[in-house]
Short mmCIF file of C-alpha atoms in Angstrom, two decimals:
data_model
loop_
_atom_site.label_atom_id
_atom_site.label_comp_id
_atom_site.label_asym_id
_atom_site.label_seq_id
_atom_site.Cartn_x
_atom_site.Cartn_y
_atom_site.Cartn_z
CA UNK A 11 77.30 29.37 -8.16
CA UNK A 12 73.95 30.49 -6.82
CA UNK A 13 74.05 33.43 -4.46
CA UNK A 14 74.06 32.10 -0.92
CA UNK A 15 70.60 31.56 0.54
CA UNK A 16 69.70 30.66 4.12
CA UNK A 17 69.58 26.88 4.26
CA UNK A 18 68.89 24.18 6.83
CA UNK A 19 72.15 23.07 8.42
CA UNK A 20 73.58 19.60 8.19
CA UNK A 21 73.04 17.29 11.13
CA UNK A 22 76.24 17.51 13.25
CA UNK A 23 77.01 13.81 12.94
CA UNK A 24 76.50 13.94 9.16
CA UNK A 25 78.49 17.17 8.85
CA UNK A 26 81.43 15.37 10.40
CA UNK A 27 81.07 12.52 7.92
CA UNK A 28 80.75 14.99 5.04
CA UNK A 29 84.12 16.52 5.90
CA UNK A 30 85.81 13.20 5.06
CA UNK A 31 84.27 12.90 1.58
CA UNK A 32 86.22 15.59 -0.29
CA UNK A 33 87.03 14.44 -3.81
CA UNK A 34 84.98 11.28 -3.44
CA UNK A 35 81.54 12.74 -4.17
CA UNK A 36 80.36 14.66 -7.27
CA UNK A 37 80.18 18.16 -5.81
CA UNK A 38 80.31 20.94 -8.40
CA UNK A 39 80.69 18.39 -11.19
CA UNK A 40 81.02 19.77 -14.72
CA UNK A 41 80.88 17.77 -17.93
CA UNK A 42 84.66 17.63 -18.26
CA UNK A 43 84.91 16.01 -14.81
CA UNK A 44 82.44 13.21 -15.49
CA UNK A 45 85.05 10.63 -16.48
CA UNK A 46 86.96 11.17 -13.26
CA UNK A 47 83.87 10.50 -11.17
CA UNK A 48 82.99 7.49 -13.31
CA UNK A 49 86.35 5.96 -12.42
CA UNK A 50 85.85 6.18 -8.66
CA UNK A 51 86.00 2.61 -7.31
CA UNK A 52 82.93 0.82 -5.97
CA UNK A 53 82.87 -2.58 -4.25
CA UNK A 54 82.20 -5.44 -6.66
CA UNK A 55 79.06 -7.51 -6.24
CA UNK A 56 81.24 -10.36 -4.96
CA UNK A 57 82.70 -8.10 -2.29
CA UNK A 58 79.24 -6.91 -1.29
CA UNK A 59 77.90 -10.47 -1.02
CA UNK A 60 80.95 -11.79 0.82
CA UNK A 61 80.34 -15.21 2.35
CA UNK A 62 76.58 -14.83 2.58
CA UNK A 63 74.45 -17.47 0.79
CA UNK A 64 73.43 -15.29 -2.15
CA UNK A 65 73.76 -16.34 -5.79
CA UNK A 66 74.28 -13.82 -8.60
CA UNK A 67 73.53 -14.75 -12.22
CA UNK A 68 74.04 -12.52 -15.25
CA UNK A 69 71.84 -12.28 -18.35
CA UNK A 70 71.95 -10.36 -21.61
CA UNK A 71 68.56 -9.03 -22.70
CA UNK A 72 67.13 -6.68 -25.33
CA UNK A 73 67.01 -3.05 -24.26
CA UNK A 74 65.61 -0.04 -26.06
CA UNK A 75 65.74 -0.39 -29.82
CA UNK A 76 66.88 -4.00 -29.52
CA UNK A 77 70.34 -3.15 -28.20
CA UNK A 78 71.83 -5.60 -25.71
CA UNK A 79 71.96 -4.67 -22.02
CA UNK A 80 72.97 -6.68 -18.97
CA UNK A 81 70.86 -7.57 -15.96
CA UNK A 82 71.88 -9.56 -12.91
CA UNK A 83 69.65 -11.72 -10.73
CA UNK A 84 70.29 -12.10 -7.00
CA UNK A 85 68.63 -14.92 -5.08
CA UNK A 86 69.22 -17.11 -2.05
CA UNK A 87 71.32 -20.15 -2.82
CA UNK A 88 68.52 -22.35 -1.46
CA UNK A 89 65.69 -20.37 -3.06
CA UNK A 90 62.74 -22.54 -4.09
CA UNK A 91 59.36 -21.04 -3.18
CA UNK A 92 58.33 -17.95 -5.16
CA UNK A 93 58.43 -14.85 -2.97
CA UNK A 94 58.79 -11.12 -3.63
CA UNK A 95 60.52 -9.69 -6.66
CA UNK A 96 62.60 -6.51 -6.45
CA UNK A 97 63.58 -4.65 -9.63
CA UNK A 98 66.47 -2.25 -8.97
CA UNK A 99 67.75 0.82 -10.83
CA UNK A 100 71.07 2.17 -9.55
CA UNK A 101 71.98 5.74 -8.66
CA UNK A 102 74.57 7.98 -10.26
CA UNK A 103 72.56 10.79 -11.82
CA UNK A 104 71.85 8.69 -14.94
CA UNK A 105 75.43 9.46 -16.00
CA UNK A 106 77.62 7.20 -13.83
CA UNK A 107 77.59 4.06 -11.71
CA UNK A 108 76.68 0.51 -12.62
CA UNK A 109 74.03 -2.03 -11.67
CA UNK A 110 75.95 -3.12 -8.58
CA UNK A 111 76.30 0.35 -7.07
CA UNK A 112 74.81 0.30 -3.56
CA UNK A 113 73.37 -3.19 -4.00
CA UNK A 114 73.44 -3.82 -0.25
CA UNK A 115 69.66 -3.56 0.25
CA UNK A 116 69.09 -6.14 -2.49
CA UNK A 117 71.34 -8.63 -0.73
CA UNK A 118 69.60 -7.93 2.58
CA UNK A 119 66.15 -8.47 1.03
CA UNK A 120 67.24 -11.72 -0.59
CA UNK A 121 68.20 -12.98 2.86
CA UNK A 122 65.36 -11.42 4.86
CA UNK A 123 62.40 -11.94 2.50
CA UNK A 124 63.74 -14.70 0.22
CA UNK A 125 63.27 -12.14 -2.55
CA UNK A 126 64.56 -12.40 -6.09
CA UNK A 127 66.22 -9.14 -7.10
CA UNK A 128 67.05 -8.02 -10.62
CA UNK A 129 69.36 -5.06 -11.17
CA UNK A 130 69.62 -3.52 -14.64
CA UNK A 131 72.58 -2.04 -16.51
CA UNK A 132 70.71 0.72 -18.32
CA UNK A 133 72.77 2.78 -20.73
CA UNK A 134 74.09 6.09 -19.45
CA UNK A 135 73.94 9.65 -20.74
CA UNK A 136 75.43 11.60 -22.46
CA UNK A 137 76.46 8.73 -24.73
CA UNK A 138 72.86 7.50 -24.59
CA UNK A 139 70.52 10.44 -23.93
CA UNK A 140 66.80 10.31 -23.22
CA UNK A 141 64.77 8.23 -23.94
CA UNK A 142 67.40 5.47 -23.87
CA UNK A 143 67.96 5.22 -20.09
CA UNK A 144 64.31 5.04 -19.04
CA UNK A 145 63.35 2.82 -21.98
CA UNK A 146 66.18 0.41 -21.10
CA UNK A 147 64.81 0.35 -17.54
CA UNK A 148 61.31 -0.41 -18.76
CA UNK A 149 62.64 -3.18 -21.02
CA UNK A 150 64.35 -4.74 -18.01
CA UNK A 151 61.15 -4.57 -15.96
CA UNK A 152 59.21 -6.29 -18.74
CA UNK A 153 61.87 -8.99 -18.99
CA UNK A 154 61.74 -9.62 -15.26
CA UNK A 155 57.94 -9.86 -15.19
CA UNK A 156 57.83 -12.10 -18.25
CA UNK A 157 60.32 -14.48 -16.64
CA UNK A 158 58.72 -14.65 -13.20
CA UNK A 159 58.30 -18.42 -13.45
CA UNK A 160 61.89 -19.11 -14.47
CA UNK A 161 63.24 -16.67 -11.88
CA UNK A 162 60.92 -18.13 -9.22
CA UNK A 163 59.25 -15.04 -7.82
CA UNK A 164 55.61 -14.08 -7.38
CA UNK A 165 54.69 -11.51 -10.07
CA UNK A 166 51.93 -10.20 -7.79
CA UNK A 167 54.67 -9.06 -5.38
CA UNK A 168 56.91 -7.10 -7.73
CA UNK A 169 58.42 -3.93 -6.23
CA UNK A 170 60.34 -1.28 -8.17
CA UNK A 171 63.26 0.28 -6.26
CA UNK A 172 65.64 3.09 -7.12
CA UNK A 173 67.67 5.83 -5.48
CA UNK A 174 68.90 9.20 -6.74
CA UNK A 175 69.16 9.04 -10.56
CA UNK A 176 67.88 5.47 -10.34
CA UNK A 177 64.96 6.77 -8.30
CA UNK A 178 64.10 9.17 -11.10
CA UNK A 179 64.30 6.34 -13.61
CA UNK A 180 62.17 4.15 -11.32
CA UNK A 181 59.49 6.84 -11.19
CA UNK A 182 59.58 7.19 -14.97
CA UNK A 183 59.48 3.42 -15.43
CA UNK A 184 56.46 3.17 -13.12
CA UNK A 185 54.68 5.80 -15.23
CA UNK A 186 55.53 3.85 -18.39
CA UNK A 187 54.19 0.65 -16.82
CA UNK A 188 50.98 2.44 -15.86
CA UNK A 189 50.48 3.99 -19.29
CA UNK A 190 51.44 0.90 -21.31
CA UNK A 191 49.30 -1.52 -19.34
CA UNK A 192 51.98 -3.24 -17.26
CA UNK A 193 53.84 -4.90 -15.78
CA UNK A 194 51.80 -4.53 -12.61
CA UNK A 195 53.69 -3.26 -9.57
CA UNK A 196 52.99 -3.96 -5.91
CA UNK A 197 55.00 -0.92 -4.80
CA UNK A 198 57.40 1.83 -5.79
CA UNK A 199 60.31 2.57 -3.44
CA UNK A 200 62.14 5.84 -4.15
CA UNK A 201 65.08 7.13 -2.13
CA UNK A 202 65.99 10.80 -2.77
CA UNK A 203 64.85 10.51 -6.41
CA UNK A 204 66.13 12.87 -9.10
CA UNK A 205 62.94 13.84 -10.91
CA UNK A 206 62.96 17.52 -11.94
CA UNK A 207 65.21 18.98 -14.65
CA UNK A 208 63.89 22.55 -14.28
CA UNK A 209 66.13 23.56 -11.37
CA UNK A 210 63.57 26.04 -10.02
CA UNK A 211 62.98 24.92 -6.42
CA UNK A 212 64.23 26.66 -3.32
CA UNK A 213 66.25 23.60 -2.29
CA UNK A 214 67.99 23.45 -5.68
CA UNK A 215 69.21 27.01 -5.08
CA UNK A 216 70.10 26.47 -1.43
CA UNK A 217 72.52 23.62 -2.08
CA UNK A 218 74.98 24.85 -4.67
CA UNK A 219 78.64 24.28 -3.89
CA UNK A 220 77.85 22.41 -0.69
CA UNK A 221 76.81 18.87 0.20
CA UNK A 222 77.21 15.78 -1.96
CA UNK A 223 75.24 16.34 -5.17
CA UNK A 224 74.69 20.05 -5.68
CA UNK A 225 72.91 22.26 -8.19
CA UNK A 226 75.91 22.36 -10.52
CA UNK A 227 76.21 18.56 -10.62
CA UNK A 228 72.47 18.27 -11.11
CA UNK A 229 72.48 20.65 -14.07
CA UNK A 230 75.42 18.81 -15.61
CA UNK A 231 73.63 15.47 -15.35
CA UNK A 232 70.29 16.73 -16.64
CA UNK A 233 72.02 18.41 -19.59
CA UNK A 234 73.70 15.10 -20.38
CA UNK A 235 70.33 13.34 -20.32
CA UNK A 236 68.23 15.96 -22.12
CA UNK A 237 70.63 18.21 -24.03
CA UNK A 238 69.11 21.50 -25.12
CA UNK A 239 65.68 20.33 -23.96
CA UNK A 240 66.63 20.65 -20.29
CA UNK A 241 64.30 23.10 -18.59
CA UNK A 242 62.08 23.56 -21.66
CA UNK A 243 58.52 22.42 -22.27
CA UNK A 244 59.81 19.57 -24.46
CA UNK A 245 60.54 17.10 -21.65
CA UNK A 246 58.58 13.90 -21.07
CA UNK A 247 57.32 12.90 -17.61
CA UNK A 248 58.98 9.55 -18.24
CA UNK A 249 62.35 11.34 -18.35
CA UNK A 250 61.61 13.72 -15.45
CA UNK A 251 58.67 12.48 -13.39
CA UNK A 252 58.08 15.88 -11.78
CA UNK A 253 56.72 16.90 -15.20
CA UNK A 254 53.78 14.51 -14.81
CA UNK A 255 50.42 16.26 -14.48
CA UNK A 256 48.61 13.07 -13.47
CA UNK A 257 50.04 10.75 -10.83
CA UNK A 258 46.93 8.64 -10.41
CA UNK A 259 47.25 4.90 -10.89
CA UNK A 260 50.68 4.51 -9.34
CA UNK A 261 51.26 1.69 -6.85
CA UNK A 262 51.78 2.48 -3.14
CA UNK A 263 54.87 4.66 -3.11
CA UNK A 264 57.59 5.33 -0.55
CA UNK A 265 59.59 8.57 -0.95
CA UNK A 266 62.37 9.78 1.28
CA UNK A 267 64.83 12.63 0.96
CA UNK A 268 67.21 14.74 3.01
CA UNK A 269 66.06 18.17 4.17
CA UNK A 270 69.55 19.48 3.32
CA UNK A 271 69.81 18.51 -0.34
CA UNK A 272 68.85 19.67 -3.83
CA UNK A 273 66.07 17.09 -4.31
CA UNK A 274 64.08 17.97 -1.17
CA UNK A 275 61.40 20.18 -2.68
CA UNK A 276 60.81 18.19 -5.87
CA UNK A 277 60.42 14.98 -3.89
CA UNK A 278 58.00 16.53 -1.39
CA UNK A 279 55.98 17.89 -4.33
CA UNK A 280 55.94 14.44 -5.97
CA UNK A 281 54.49 12.76 -2.89
CA UNK A 282 51.97 15.59 -2.53
CA UNK A 283 50.89 15.14 -6.14
CA UNK A 284 50.30 11.43 -5.54
CA UNK A 285 48.05 12.30 -2.59
CA UNK A 286 46.27 14.97 -4.66
CA UNK A 287 45.51 12.30 -7.27
CA UNK A 288 44.01 10.01 -4.61
CA UNK A 289 47.03 7.75 -4.43
CA UNK A 290 48.97 6.20 -1.56
CA UNK A 291 52.36 7.59 -0.59
CA UNK A 292 54.59 7.63 2.46
CA UNK A 293 57.01 10.54 2.69
CA UNK A 294 60.02 10.98 4.99
CA UNK A 295 62.12 14.17 5.00
CA UNK A 296 65.21 13.64 7.13
CA UNK A 297 66.22 16.84 8.88
CA UNK A 298 69.87 17.81 8.39
CA UNK A 299 70.54 15.01 5.90
CA UNK A 300 72.60 15.44 2.74
CA UNK A 301 72.05 13.45 -0.45
CA UNK A 302 72.70 9.73 -0.11
CA UNK A 303 73.46 9.97 3.61
CA UNK A 304 72.17 6.45 4.27
CA UNK A 305 74.91 5.00 2.04
CA UNK A 306 77.69 7.48 2.80
CA UNK A 307 77.25 7.56 6.59
CA UNK A 308 75.54 4.25 7.33
CA UNK A 309 76.48 4.24 11.01
CA UNK A 310 74.88 7.60 11.73
CA UNK A 311 71.71 7.83 13.79
CA UNK A 312 69.83 9.42 10.89
CA UNK A 313 70.91 6.69 8.46
CA UNK A 314 69.78 3.99 10.87
CA UNK A 315 66.39 5.70 11.29
CA UNK A 316 66.07 6.09 7.52
CA UNK A 317 66.79 2.43 6.82
CA UNK A 318 64.42 1.35 9.60
CA UNK A 319 61.60 3.41 8.06
CA UNK A 320 62.30 1.98 4.60
CA UNK A 321 62.37 -1.58 5.90
CA UNK A 322 59.17 -1.13 7.91
CA UNK A 323 57.33 0.19 4.85
CA UNK A 324 58.50 -2.70 2.69
CA UNK A 325 57.53 -5.23 5.35
CA UNK A 326 54.04 -3.75 5.65
CA UNK A 327 53.65 -3.77 1.87
CA UNK A 328 54.66 -7.42 1.57
CA UNK A 329 52.52 -8.44 4.54
CA UNK A 330 49.52 -6.72 2.99
CA UNK A 331 50.05 -8.59 -0.27
CA UNK A 332 50.01 -11.91 1.60
CA UNK A 333 46.84 -10.98 3.51
CA UNK A 334 45.06 -9.92 0.34
CA UNK A 335 45.99 -13.01 -1.64
CA UNK A 336 42.84 -14.91 -2.70
CA UNK A 337 42.17 -18.04 -0.65
CA UNK A 338 41.66 -21.12 -2.79
CA UNK A 339 39.11 -23.51 -1.33
CA UNK A 340 39.65 -27.27 -1.39
CA UNK A 341 36.95 -27.92 -4.06
CA UNK A 342 38.62 -25.28 -6.22
CA UNK A 343 41.97 -26.96 -5.76
CA UNK A 344 40.52 -30.26 -6.95
CA UNK A 345 39.17 -28.66 -10.09
#
């Protein structure tokens, strides 16, 4: 464990919630404990949908190297008119979780925006180390964009969304899309993304043995993803987006993170690098917040403020896309 450093305290309301999470969050996770954390129960997609009018369809597609992976499509039962598309990559440090982990926002966006959401079952490390996870994610994004007509969403309003490990994969997938000429993205929504394998920041040293996802868990996950390459010069920016030296050409990006978690400094640096490259980013650092607080303590004041900021950004992004859509004149329509 890192020698204790002064660190920002947890928000009192969140600290109380944190005290109830013992054994249910990957704190101090080592490789031999991974299976235990993988077996922790999560609500099924049916339980998350409940009686709301949301349809979920499953598809098998080609992932990296032609291997089969699963994706699921969420849409309103009465969906007809193409609206926004949301491509989702789940959290879990790239080593645990499944495509339905924390799918609540997808269900909400289906109902609120009549969005079509696709969530991808990328393969996990260490069984499938880099570049498999991020390449699976990119394959899923390409599949979604190529099937915009059949899925009935507007490809000009395609947003990439991920949190934690899925946020890191979303950032890497966005860089792949930029460098490989598509698919085009309207926006990139990252919640407390895991993007730096080097473990050199102040926040990574402050939060070891405390919180939800600490330095030890982070090192375990990155080692699973990268093996002996972790922390060396031989790591691609697609695997760890903090390695990117050029963040120009990314879509408008939303980044948020807790001030009391490992990922704080790397996420602040990522947003700053987007600004330095002339890009558009919105950054929120939530004082006193531990990793994943918006899911683990959803009734807290900070979680409600966090979700409100996320929803306001997405609404502005979608509204802007509608305003900027080319107007087709009547003579053009007749042609």
